[in-house]
XYZ file of C-alpha atoms in Angstrom:
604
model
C 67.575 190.155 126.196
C 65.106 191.657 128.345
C 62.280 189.159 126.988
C 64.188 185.972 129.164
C 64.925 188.126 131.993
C 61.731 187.551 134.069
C 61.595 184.021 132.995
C 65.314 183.484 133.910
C 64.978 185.036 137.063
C 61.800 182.636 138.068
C 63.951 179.834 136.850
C 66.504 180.761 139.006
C 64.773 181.136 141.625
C 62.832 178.322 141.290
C 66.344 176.091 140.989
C 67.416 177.636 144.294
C 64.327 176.806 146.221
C 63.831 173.434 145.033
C 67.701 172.485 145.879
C 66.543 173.361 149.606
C 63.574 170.922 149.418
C 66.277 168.101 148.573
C 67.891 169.045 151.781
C 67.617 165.653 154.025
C 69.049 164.791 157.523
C 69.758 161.068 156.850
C 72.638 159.971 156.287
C 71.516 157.667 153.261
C 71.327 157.794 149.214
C 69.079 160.854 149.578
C 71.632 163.430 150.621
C 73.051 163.082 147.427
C 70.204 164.882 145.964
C 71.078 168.179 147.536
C 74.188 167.494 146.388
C 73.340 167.279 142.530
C 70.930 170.253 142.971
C 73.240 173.167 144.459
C 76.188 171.842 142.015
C 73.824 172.005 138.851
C 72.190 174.957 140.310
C 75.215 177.002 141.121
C 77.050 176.283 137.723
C 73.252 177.782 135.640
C 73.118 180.449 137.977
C 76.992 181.226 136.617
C 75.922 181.063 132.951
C 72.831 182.332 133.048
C 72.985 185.084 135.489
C 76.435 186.412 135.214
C 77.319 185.366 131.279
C 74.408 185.578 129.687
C 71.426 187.892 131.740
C 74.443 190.532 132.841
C 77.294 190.335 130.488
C 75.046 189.737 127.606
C 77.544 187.683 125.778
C 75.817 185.309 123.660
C 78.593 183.209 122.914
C 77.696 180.995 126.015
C 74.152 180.702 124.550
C 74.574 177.234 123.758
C 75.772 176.002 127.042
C 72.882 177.860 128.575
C 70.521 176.076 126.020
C 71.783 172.455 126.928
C 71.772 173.441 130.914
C 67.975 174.540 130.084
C 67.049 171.137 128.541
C 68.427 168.949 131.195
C 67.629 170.895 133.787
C 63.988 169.349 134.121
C 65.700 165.436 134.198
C 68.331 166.580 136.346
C 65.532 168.287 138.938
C 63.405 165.151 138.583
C 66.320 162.338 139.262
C 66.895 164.427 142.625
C 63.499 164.090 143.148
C 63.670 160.704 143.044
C 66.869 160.333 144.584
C 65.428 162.707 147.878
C 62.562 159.893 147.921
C 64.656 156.523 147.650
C 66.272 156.870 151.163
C 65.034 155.044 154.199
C 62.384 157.818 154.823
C 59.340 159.130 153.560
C 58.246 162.226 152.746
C 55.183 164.067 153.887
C 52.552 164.778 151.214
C 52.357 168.886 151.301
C 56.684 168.709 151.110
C 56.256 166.830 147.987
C 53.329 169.370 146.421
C 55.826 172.354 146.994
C 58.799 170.601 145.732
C 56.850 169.267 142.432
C 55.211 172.703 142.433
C 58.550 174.398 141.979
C 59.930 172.073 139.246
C 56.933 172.307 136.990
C 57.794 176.392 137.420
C 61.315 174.758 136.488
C 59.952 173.025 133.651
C 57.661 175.783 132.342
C 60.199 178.364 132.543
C 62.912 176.720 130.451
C 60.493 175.937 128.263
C 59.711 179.767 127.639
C 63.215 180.618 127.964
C 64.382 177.860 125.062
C 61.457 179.229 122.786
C 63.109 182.583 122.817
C 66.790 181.088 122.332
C 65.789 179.075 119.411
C 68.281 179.398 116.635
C 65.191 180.399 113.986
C 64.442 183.135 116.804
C 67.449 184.723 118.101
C 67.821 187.166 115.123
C 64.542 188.172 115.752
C 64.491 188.736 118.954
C 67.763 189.798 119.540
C 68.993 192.181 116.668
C 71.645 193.551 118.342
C 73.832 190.438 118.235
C 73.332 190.883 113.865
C 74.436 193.229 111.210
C 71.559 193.534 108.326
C 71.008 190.178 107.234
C 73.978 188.759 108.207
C 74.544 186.633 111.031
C 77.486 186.775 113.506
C 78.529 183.981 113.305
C 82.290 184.898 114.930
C 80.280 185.136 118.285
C 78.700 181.668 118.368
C 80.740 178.631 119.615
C 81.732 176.555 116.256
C 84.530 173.870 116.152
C 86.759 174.114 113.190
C 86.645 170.951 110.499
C 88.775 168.598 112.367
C 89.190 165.371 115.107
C 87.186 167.728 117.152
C 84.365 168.607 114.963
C 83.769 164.766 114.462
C 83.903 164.462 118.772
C 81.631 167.295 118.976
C 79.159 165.743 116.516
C 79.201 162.668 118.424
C 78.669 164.655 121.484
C 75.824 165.967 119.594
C 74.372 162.682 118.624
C 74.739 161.119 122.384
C 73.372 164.449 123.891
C 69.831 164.081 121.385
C 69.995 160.274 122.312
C 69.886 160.669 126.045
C 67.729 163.999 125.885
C 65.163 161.777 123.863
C 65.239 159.123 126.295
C 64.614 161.049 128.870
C 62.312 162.632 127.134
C 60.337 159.742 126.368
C 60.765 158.774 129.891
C 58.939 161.594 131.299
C 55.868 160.986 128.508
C 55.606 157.709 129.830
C 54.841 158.792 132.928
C 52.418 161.568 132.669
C 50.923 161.192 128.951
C 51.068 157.650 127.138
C 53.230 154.454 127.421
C 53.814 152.089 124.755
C 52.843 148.652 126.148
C 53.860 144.933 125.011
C 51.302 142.134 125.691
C 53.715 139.655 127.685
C 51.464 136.428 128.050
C 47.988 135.111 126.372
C 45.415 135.974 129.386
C 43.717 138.675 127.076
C 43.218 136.548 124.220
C 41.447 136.955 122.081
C 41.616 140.771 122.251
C 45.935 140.651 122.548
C 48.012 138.294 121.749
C 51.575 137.764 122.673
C 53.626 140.576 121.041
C 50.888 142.618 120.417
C 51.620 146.389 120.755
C 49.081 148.492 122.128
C 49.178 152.566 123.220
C 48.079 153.292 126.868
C 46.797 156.656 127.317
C 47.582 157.599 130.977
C 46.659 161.781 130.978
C 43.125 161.291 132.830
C 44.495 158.439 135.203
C 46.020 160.417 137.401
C 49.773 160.054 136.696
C 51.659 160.987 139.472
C 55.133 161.930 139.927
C 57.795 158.841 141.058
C 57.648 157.605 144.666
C 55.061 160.624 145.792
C 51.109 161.107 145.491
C 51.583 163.947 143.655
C 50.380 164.531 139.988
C 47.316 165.112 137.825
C 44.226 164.363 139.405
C 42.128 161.343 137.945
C 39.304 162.758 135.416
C 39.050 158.980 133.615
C 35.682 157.981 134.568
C 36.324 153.675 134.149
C 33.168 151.203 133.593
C 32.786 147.874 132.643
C 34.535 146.615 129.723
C 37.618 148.845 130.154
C 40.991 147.497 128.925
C 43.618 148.834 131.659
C 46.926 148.699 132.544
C 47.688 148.709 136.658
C 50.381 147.677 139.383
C 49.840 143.650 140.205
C 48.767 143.807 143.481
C 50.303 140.470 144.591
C 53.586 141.973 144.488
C 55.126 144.156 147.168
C 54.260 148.011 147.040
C 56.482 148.809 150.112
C 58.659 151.768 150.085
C 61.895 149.237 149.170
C 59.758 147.730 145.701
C 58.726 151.304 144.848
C 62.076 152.642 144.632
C 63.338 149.266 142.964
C 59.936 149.626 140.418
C 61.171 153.092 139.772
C 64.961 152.351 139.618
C 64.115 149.526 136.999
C 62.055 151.925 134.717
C 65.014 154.555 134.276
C 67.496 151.754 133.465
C 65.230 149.704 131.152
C 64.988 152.945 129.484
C 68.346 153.781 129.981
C 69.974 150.419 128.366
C 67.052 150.547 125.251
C 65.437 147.521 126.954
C 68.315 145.222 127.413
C 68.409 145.104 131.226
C 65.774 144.647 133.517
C 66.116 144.578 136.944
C 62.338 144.960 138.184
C 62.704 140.585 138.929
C 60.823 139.117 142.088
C 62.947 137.243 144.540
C 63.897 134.049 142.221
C 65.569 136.473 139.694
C 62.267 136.455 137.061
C 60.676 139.312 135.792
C 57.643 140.704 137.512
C 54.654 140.310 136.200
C 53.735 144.324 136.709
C 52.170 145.824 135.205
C 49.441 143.957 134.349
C 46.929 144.495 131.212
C 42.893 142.867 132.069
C 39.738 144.321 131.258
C 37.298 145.906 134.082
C 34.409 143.464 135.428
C 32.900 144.373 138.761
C 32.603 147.728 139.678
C 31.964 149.906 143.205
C 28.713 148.773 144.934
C 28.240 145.150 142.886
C 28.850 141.711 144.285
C 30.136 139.223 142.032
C 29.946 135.615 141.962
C 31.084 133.570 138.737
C 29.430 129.828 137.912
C 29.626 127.963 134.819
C 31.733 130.487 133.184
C 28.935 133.198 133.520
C 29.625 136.480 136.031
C 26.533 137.963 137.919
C 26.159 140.652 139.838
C 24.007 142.227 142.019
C 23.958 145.474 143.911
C 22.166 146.483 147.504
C 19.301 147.518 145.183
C 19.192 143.508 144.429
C 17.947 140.229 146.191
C 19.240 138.030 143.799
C 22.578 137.585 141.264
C 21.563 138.810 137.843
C 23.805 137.664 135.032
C 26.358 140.269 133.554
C 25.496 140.299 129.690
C 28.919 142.225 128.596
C 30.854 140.073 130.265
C 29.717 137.306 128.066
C 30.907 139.181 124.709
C 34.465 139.021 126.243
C 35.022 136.025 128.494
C 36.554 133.487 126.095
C 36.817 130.050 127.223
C 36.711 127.446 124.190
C 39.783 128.940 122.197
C 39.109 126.127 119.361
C 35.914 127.989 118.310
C 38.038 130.695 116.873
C 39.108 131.612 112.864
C 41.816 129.962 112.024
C 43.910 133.005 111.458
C 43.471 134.124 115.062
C 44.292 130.318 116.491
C 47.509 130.339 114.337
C 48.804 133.231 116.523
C 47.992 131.573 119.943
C 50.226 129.469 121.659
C 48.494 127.525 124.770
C 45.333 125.639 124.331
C 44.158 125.148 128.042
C 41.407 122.784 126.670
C 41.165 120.980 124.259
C 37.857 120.492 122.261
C 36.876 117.236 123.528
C 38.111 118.275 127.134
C 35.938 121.488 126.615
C 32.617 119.502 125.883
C 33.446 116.935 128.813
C 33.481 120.134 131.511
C 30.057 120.956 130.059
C 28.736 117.363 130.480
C 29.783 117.685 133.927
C 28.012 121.057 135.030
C 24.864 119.707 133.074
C 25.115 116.616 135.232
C 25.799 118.491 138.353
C 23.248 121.211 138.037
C 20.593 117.916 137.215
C 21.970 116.120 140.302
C 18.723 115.492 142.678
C 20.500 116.228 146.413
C 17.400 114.043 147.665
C 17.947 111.169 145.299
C 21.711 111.415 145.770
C 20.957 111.431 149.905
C 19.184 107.735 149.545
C 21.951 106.832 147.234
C 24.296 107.324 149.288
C 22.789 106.033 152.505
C 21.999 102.924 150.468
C 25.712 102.500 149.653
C 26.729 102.845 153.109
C 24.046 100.228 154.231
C 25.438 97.837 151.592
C 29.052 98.154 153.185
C 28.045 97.092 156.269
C 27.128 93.576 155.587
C 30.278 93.287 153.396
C 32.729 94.562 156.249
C 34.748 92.357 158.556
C 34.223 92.239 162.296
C 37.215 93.004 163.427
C 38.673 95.377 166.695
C 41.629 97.207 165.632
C 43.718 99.140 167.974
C 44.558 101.282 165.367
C 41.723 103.186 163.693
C 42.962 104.774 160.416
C 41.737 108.172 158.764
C 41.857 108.109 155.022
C 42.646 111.467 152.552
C 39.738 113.421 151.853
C 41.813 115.098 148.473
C 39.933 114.044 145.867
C 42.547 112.992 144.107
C 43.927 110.277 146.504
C 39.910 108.876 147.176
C 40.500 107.751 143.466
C 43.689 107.013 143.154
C 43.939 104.739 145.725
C 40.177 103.185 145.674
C 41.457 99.340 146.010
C 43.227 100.292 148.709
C 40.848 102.248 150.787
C 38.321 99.317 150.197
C 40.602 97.182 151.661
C 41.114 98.892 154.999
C 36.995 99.396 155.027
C 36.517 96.028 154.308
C 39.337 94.824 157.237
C 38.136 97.820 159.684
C 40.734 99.272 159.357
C 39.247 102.523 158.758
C 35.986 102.359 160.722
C 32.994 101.692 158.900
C 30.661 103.976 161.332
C 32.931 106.696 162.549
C 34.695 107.427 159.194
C 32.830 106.044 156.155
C 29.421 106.633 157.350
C 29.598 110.147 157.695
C 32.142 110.919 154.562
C 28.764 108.956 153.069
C 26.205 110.686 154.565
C 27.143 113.865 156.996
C 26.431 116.389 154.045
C 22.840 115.675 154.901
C 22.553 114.591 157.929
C 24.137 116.934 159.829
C 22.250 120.277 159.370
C 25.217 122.481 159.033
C 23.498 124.670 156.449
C 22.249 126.440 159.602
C 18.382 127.905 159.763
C 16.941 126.445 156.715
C 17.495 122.792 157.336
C 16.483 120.628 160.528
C 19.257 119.794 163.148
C 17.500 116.586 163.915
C 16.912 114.867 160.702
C 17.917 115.296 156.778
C 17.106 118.334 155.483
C 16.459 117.362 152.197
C 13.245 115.188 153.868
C 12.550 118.228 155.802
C 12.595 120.477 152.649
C 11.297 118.117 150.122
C 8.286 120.103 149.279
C 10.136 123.425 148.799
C 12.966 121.702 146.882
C 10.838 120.172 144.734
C 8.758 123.182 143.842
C 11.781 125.021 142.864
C 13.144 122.090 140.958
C 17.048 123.302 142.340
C 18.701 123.704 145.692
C 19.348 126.928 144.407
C 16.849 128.670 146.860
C 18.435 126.417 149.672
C 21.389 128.686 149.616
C 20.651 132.084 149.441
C 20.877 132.097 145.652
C 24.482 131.803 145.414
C 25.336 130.146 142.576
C 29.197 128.887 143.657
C 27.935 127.665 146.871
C 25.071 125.261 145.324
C 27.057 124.053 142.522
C 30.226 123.306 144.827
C 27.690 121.609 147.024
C 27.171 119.393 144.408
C 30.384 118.578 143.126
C 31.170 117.422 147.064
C 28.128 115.106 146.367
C 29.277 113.948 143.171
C 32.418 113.064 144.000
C 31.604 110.980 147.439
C 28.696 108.778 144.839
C 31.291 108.193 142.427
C 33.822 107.205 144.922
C 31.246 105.512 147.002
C 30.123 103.402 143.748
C 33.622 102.437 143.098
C 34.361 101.513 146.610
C 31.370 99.418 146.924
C 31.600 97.556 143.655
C 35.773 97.236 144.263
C 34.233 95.447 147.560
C 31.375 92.977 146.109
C 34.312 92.321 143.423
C 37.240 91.494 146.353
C 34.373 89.409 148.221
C 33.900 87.129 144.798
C 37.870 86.606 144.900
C 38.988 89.129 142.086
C 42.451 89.877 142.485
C 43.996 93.534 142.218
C 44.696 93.342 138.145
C 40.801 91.565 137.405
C 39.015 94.625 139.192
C 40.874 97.191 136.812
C 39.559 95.255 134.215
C 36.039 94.976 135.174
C 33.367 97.173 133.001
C 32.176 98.945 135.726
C 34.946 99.714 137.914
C 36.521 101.045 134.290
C 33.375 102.970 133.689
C 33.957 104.887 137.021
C 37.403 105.575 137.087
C 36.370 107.499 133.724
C 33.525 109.316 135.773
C 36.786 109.967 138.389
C 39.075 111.024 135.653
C 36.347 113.257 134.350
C 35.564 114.896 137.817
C 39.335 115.449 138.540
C 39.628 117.219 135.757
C 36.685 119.369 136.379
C 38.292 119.902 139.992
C 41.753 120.829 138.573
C 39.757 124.041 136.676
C 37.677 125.048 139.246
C 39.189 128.040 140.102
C 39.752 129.453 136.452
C 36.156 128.451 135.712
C 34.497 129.804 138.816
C 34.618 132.341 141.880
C 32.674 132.415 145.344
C 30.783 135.113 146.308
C 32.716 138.435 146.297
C 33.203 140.288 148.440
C 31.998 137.762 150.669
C 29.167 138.181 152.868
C 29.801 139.139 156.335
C 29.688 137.735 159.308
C 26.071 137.729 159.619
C 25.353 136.854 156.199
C 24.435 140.376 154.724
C 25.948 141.380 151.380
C 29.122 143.248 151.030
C 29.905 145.240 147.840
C 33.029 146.885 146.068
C 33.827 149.996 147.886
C 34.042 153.035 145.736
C 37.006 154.036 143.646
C 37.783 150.516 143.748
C 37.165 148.181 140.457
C 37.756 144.560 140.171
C 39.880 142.820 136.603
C 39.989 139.534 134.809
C 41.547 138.444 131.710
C 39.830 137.827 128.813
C 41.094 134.159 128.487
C 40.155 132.698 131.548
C 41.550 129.616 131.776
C 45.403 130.805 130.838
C 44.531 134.399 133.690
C 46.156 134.668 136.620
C 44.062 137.487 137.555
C 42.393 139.400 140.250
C 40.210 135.733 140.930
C 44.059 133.947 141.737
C 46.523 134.348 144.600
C 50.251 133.220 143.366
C 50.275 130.643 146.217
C 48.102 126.957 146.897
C 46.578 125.911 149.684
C 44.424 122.914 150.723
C 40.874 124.266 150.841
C 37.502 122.195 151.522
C 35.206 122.137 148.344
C 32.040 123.267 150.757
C 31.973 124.707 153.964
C 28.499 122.849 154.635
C 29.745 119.537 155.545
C 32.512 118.249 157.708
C 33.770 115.892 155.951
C 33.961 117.703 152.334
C 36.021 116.694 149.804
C 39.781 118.437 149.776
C 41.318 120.175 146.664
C 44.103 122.647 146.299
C 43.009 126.137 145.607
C 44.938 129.556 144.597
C 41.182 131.519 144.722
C 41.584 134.485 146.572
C 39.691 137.727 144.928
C 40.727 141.086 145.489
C 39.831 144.397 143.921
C 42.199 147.196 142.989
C 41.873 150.711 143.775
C 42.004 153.221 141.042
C 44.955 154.679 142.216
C 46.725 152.277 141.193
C 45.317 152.030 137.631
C 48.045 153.336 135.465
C 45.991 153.996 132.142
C 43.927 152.709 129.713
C 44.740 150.576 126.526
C 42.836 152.278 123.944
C 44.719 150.806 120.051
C 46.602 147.882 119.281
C 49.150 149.320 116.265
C 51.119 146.104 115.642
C 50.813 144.219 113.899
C 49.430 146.211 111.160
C 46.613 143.306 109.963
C 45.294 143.757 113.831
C 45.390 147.128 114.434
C 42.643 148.802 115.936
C 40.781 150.265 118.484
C 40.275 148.337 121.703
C 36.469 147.121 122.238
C 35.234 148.080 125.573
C 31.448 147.160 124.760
């Protein structure tokens, strides 16, 4: 007996001072966690004090056993409870009290080794005659109705012990993880199982900052698994998050109560793969990341990106396209977006300029001169300057949207009006002005600091207003020759650019899986700004089906260049962020189902 007296005794003791760190002053759900800790407390300081450490009677061994293994759940539900009321706790009360229930935790560990049924004849020999057991002195049923209830008790008592069990692994050793959506194919599909190891990210005990310091050192290429930052992380979702977790457990799955506001599950955690990392920049174009560092004057491309970043899904084996669900392109799509950034990053800005002044000259002998009272502004969404083409030619054509103050400069302000700032002239076009440096470098690239987003959205603005300037112009010459409404759809031409439209919306409708600006963006001056340390930044692996750490979960109305007042419109859901490491959960390290795709994860 004396071999579980010290332990017992620092168990005890340890009980006693961890019900007074439950103690709370509010009158909310965390007084009941004092509550729950002197009653459990009190009745094992009965059994294992006065019945089993003093009176030595080992016939209340197994009740002190069972008090033993739930005394670390019981001590950690208080621990949550004393942390879901309306107040917070500081960060040295929570070190003591998680200091005292790992003592808990250790000690009934130590204590159950020695109570072990293969080990209590060993070490405690005067409880047995020779070889013989005592068996008179140990609580057993007799073969009846309550044998059977206490062998259900039995089996209920290992059920919830391993669920809590496999609870408290979860949160401080590995989680078993199920791939929920298709934004990391082709590395997971839906369904796929995969093991996240959590150990050396810093698992910390529920609703505290309190745990096992981070030793995982992450880099690029990393599969992990981390809270969504777009949701909530308030005091109120934490406790929810936390709430949800036990009872998913709890109910084997069945019920789920972690559900945003419209009553659908959250999507948190989420599973992406680690691109930009403390002190880079990142800008994305074309489908290809770069990054660049303060070490850096220009974006270099990131090569291991490219091994992961799927974006044509029909190039895959068959057997891995039978198991995907969503084909975000299709092939045919897929070659028309490249035709469209090889004709964008071709476009000639100096060409286009004369084209479009030319078009603009044209209109003028074809309008009306006519004084409205009314002057009326037409949509700059790209979307309605196609959809409605015949009928914003009409109101040009009648004045009704002013030739000079409204179609000249959608026409011709992105290059006449020197809002680039110091490398253009405010007086004239600076494509004239920089002619000779343009044409050396045979791109605008140069023109704008070498940011590859900026140029190429540039661009699109310019491709847009030609195509919608060529169909406005030709819809004109075409009402002027006495076409009516259903002829001009069936002209060649106009048909031919409402296919360049269609193919540009398109194109628009992607931009923001296919692409991101500069990031972090520059500040106010213009000088880089990088990914602070301990912070990481996360995309999916199939980027056009990723709502990732590019994407807000809300749309706004967004101008596709901030270089020219009137720039086309488009709705937009870009918004990077990065994502510190404290909120990195773990690290998906093997898919093990199903069995003909199990494997390690790649990370390079």
């Amino acid at each position: 007996m004396n071999k579980i007296r010290i332990p017992s005794y620092i168990f005890l003791l340890s009980s006693f001072l961890f019900s007074v760190t439950s103690l709370s002053f509010h009158f909310d759900v965390s007084s009941v966690a004092f509550l729950l800790n002197v009653s459990f407390t009190a009745v094992m300081f009965y059994f294992i004090y006065f019945k089993l450490l003093k009176a030595e009677n080992l016939k209340y061994l197994k009740i002190v056993e069972k008090f033993l293994q739930y005394a670390p759940f019981v001590f950690l539900t208080s621990f949550i409870i004393r942390r879901a009321g309306n107040f917070s706790t500081s960060l040295v009360y929570d070190f003591i009290t998680v200091f005292l229930w790992c003592s808990e935790f250790i000690c009934s560990l130590v204590i159950l080794y020695f109570l072990n049924d293969k080990r209590v004849s060993r070490f405690f020999p005067e409880y047995y005659s020779g070889d013989k057991k005592k068996k008179s002195v140990l609580i057993t049923p007799e073969i009846s109705v309550k044998k059977i209830l206490f062998e259900l008790l039995d089996w209920i008592d290992a059920l919830v012990q391993a669920v809590f069990m496999v609870l408290l692994i979860q949160i401080f050793v590995l989680q078993l993880y199920v791939i929920p959506s298709e934004s990391m194919v082709p590395s997971f599909l839906i369904k796929d199982r995969v093991v996240v190891t959590k150990t050396l990210s810093g698992p910390k005990f529920p609703l505290s900052e309190v745990g096992i310091p981070c030793l995982k050192r992450y880099k690029r290429g990393d599969v992990i698994v981390f809270r969504n930052p777009h949701y909530s992380m308030d005091r109120k979702s934490e406790v929810k998050t936390v709430i949800a977790q036990i009872v998913y457990m709890l109910t084997f799955t069945n019920v789920n109560l972690n559900v945003d506001e419209h009553g659908e599950p959250k999507a948190d955690p989420l599973v992406k793969r680690i691109c930009g990392l403390p002190g880079e920049q990142l800008v994305m174009q074309d489908g290809i990341l770069y990054k660049r560092t303060s070490k850096d004057s220009k974006f270099v491309p990131v090569e291991l990106d490219k091994k992961f970043a799927a974006w044509n899904l029909n190039a895959f084996s068959t057997n891995l396209k039978n198991g995907i669900q969503v084909y975000p392109l299709s092939q045919d799509k897929y070659k028309t977006m490249l035709e469209i950034e090889e004709n964008r990053r071709d476009l000639d800005l100096y060409s286009a300029s004369k084209e479009c002044e030319d078009i603009f000259n044209s209109f003028k002998y074809l309008c009306k001169r006519k004084d409205f009272s009314e002057n009326t502004e037409f949509s700059l969404f790209e979307y309605d300057l196609f959809s409605d083409f015949y009928g914003i030619t009409k109101k040009i054509l009648n004045n009704s949207i002013n030739c000079e103050s409204w179609f000249k400069p959608f026409m011709t302000d992105w290059y006449q009006s020197g809002r680039l700032g110091k490398s253009f002239s405010y007086t004239s076009g600076f494509y004239q002005k920089n002619y000779d440096n343009y044409q050396s470098s045979k791109n605008s690239l140069e023109v704008f600091g070498y940011d590859y987003y900026a140029e190429a959205n540039y661009k699109l603005n310019v491709m847009v207003k030609l195509c919608a300037g060529k169909l406005y112009l030709k819809t004109a010459d075409l009402i002027n020759k006495g076409y009516s409404e259903k002829d001009i759809y069936e002209d060649p031409e106009i048909k031919s650019l409402l296919k360049q439209a269609s193919d540009l919306h398109f194109y628009i409708l992607i931009l923001d899986q296919r692409n991101m600006p500069v990031f972090p963006e520059n500040d106010a001056d213009g000088n880089p700004v990088y990914i602070p340390e301990n912070c990481y930044f996360m995309m999916g692996d199939n980027r056009f089906n990723s709502l990732d750490m590019r994407h807000s979960y809300d749309e706004s109305a967004v101008s596709l260049t901030n270089f020219d007042e009137f720039s086309v419109k488009y709705f937009s859901n870009m918004k990077p962020q990065y994502v510190n490491k404290k909120y990195i959960l773990g690290s998906a390290s093997y898919r093990f189902w199903p069995l003909f795709r199990a494997g390690s994860v790649k990370t390079k």
